Amino acid sequence: MVGSRSSVRWVLAGLVAMGAVFLVGCTPSHPQSTFDAQGPVAQRQLEMFVILIWVSAFVFVTVGGALLYAVIRFRRRRAGDLPRQIHGNKKLEIAWTLAAVGVLAFIAVPTVSLAFYVDNPPEAEALDIRVVAHQWWWEFHYPELDLVTSNELHIPVGKQINLTLESEDVIHSFWVPKLAGKMDIIPGRQNEMWLMAETAGTFFGQCAEFCGIAHANMRFRVIAQPEEEFVGWVNDQREVPEAPTGLAKRGAEVFISKGCLACHAIDGTIARGTLGPDLTYVGSRTTLAGGILDNDPGGTNLGRWLRDPEEIKPGNIMSRQAAVYRDLSLALEEEEIGALVAYLQSLK
Ligand code: CUA
């Protein structure tokens, strides 16, 4: 008796937990909700999902209902009371085989049509962007605009964006739930996809394929801007940052003397590293460290990141490289961190 009561409790707890997961997962207000499509690709993928969920619900209710009916209708009422025993039924076998074929054929029509839609960008005119995935950050190249940026993909609203996806190391996956995805990124080959944002805003993206210890921290933002704002951003990114002065000048020296230049590039300086993100305009980005920290104007988070990157993003390559090249830490003095923050914040 006690056993059955506690199992009822477990079942109830399970149902409540399932309900909570369902509610949390389905709220369109979540920054990564697929229920809040903001572009045509995500919209079509959402419609496909809705079709599938209704067909699955229909199959579940039909099969579950038939099972429940059989369990109740043919239950044992008295000891030794067996219903009529039969073996095989050709009509039934054919019926449910055809029913399954019918359901699959019904689903196949929108599935195939969606596959072609996602694979064939509709417009001839588009902005091409090359995405390079790294452990654990994103690099975005704009070949026509001669621009490179990291972890923040600026795009104009209402324009088709054709993406070419490449990996520098292992398998990653590109996913912006409100715009499009997912598309796997396989080392040694180029994958392609397209997307479009119909509204201006910042959309959260992340890597959706386990790619090592910091996979969960491999995030990015898509910043969709009205055309003129986007052009403004492009122009800002093309201006060579002013030569640093004061504390920032001291930071530029630390950047060279402490070896930051081995992995990072900054236009207009001798820094040409390609292992880490290009930092030419790092001061203009809204986030740091693969999109996991706000780049606050005061530089508090940048200071935290430089002081102990391992604490913020366990497994990150910067800590590892620092350990290889220096004595097991970034080993920066507080004064040097302050100078570096001033310098990097000035790069915009
Ligand atoms: Cu990259 Cu997971």
CSV table of C-alpha atoms and ligand atoms in Angstrom, one decimal, residues 172 207 209-211 215 218, ligand 1:
chain,number,residue,atom,x,y,z
A,172,HIS,CA,30.6,22.5,-34.6
A,207,CYS,CA,27.2,26.1,-31.2
A,209,GLU,CA,27.2,20.3,-31.6
A,210,PHE,CA,29.4,19.1,-28.7
A,211,CYS,CA,32.9,20.3,-29.6
A,215,HIS,CA,31.1,24.0,-26.1
A,218,MET,CA,30.5,28.9,-27.6
B,1,CUA,CU1,31.5,24.4,-31.1
B,1,CUA,CU2,30.1,23.1,-29.7
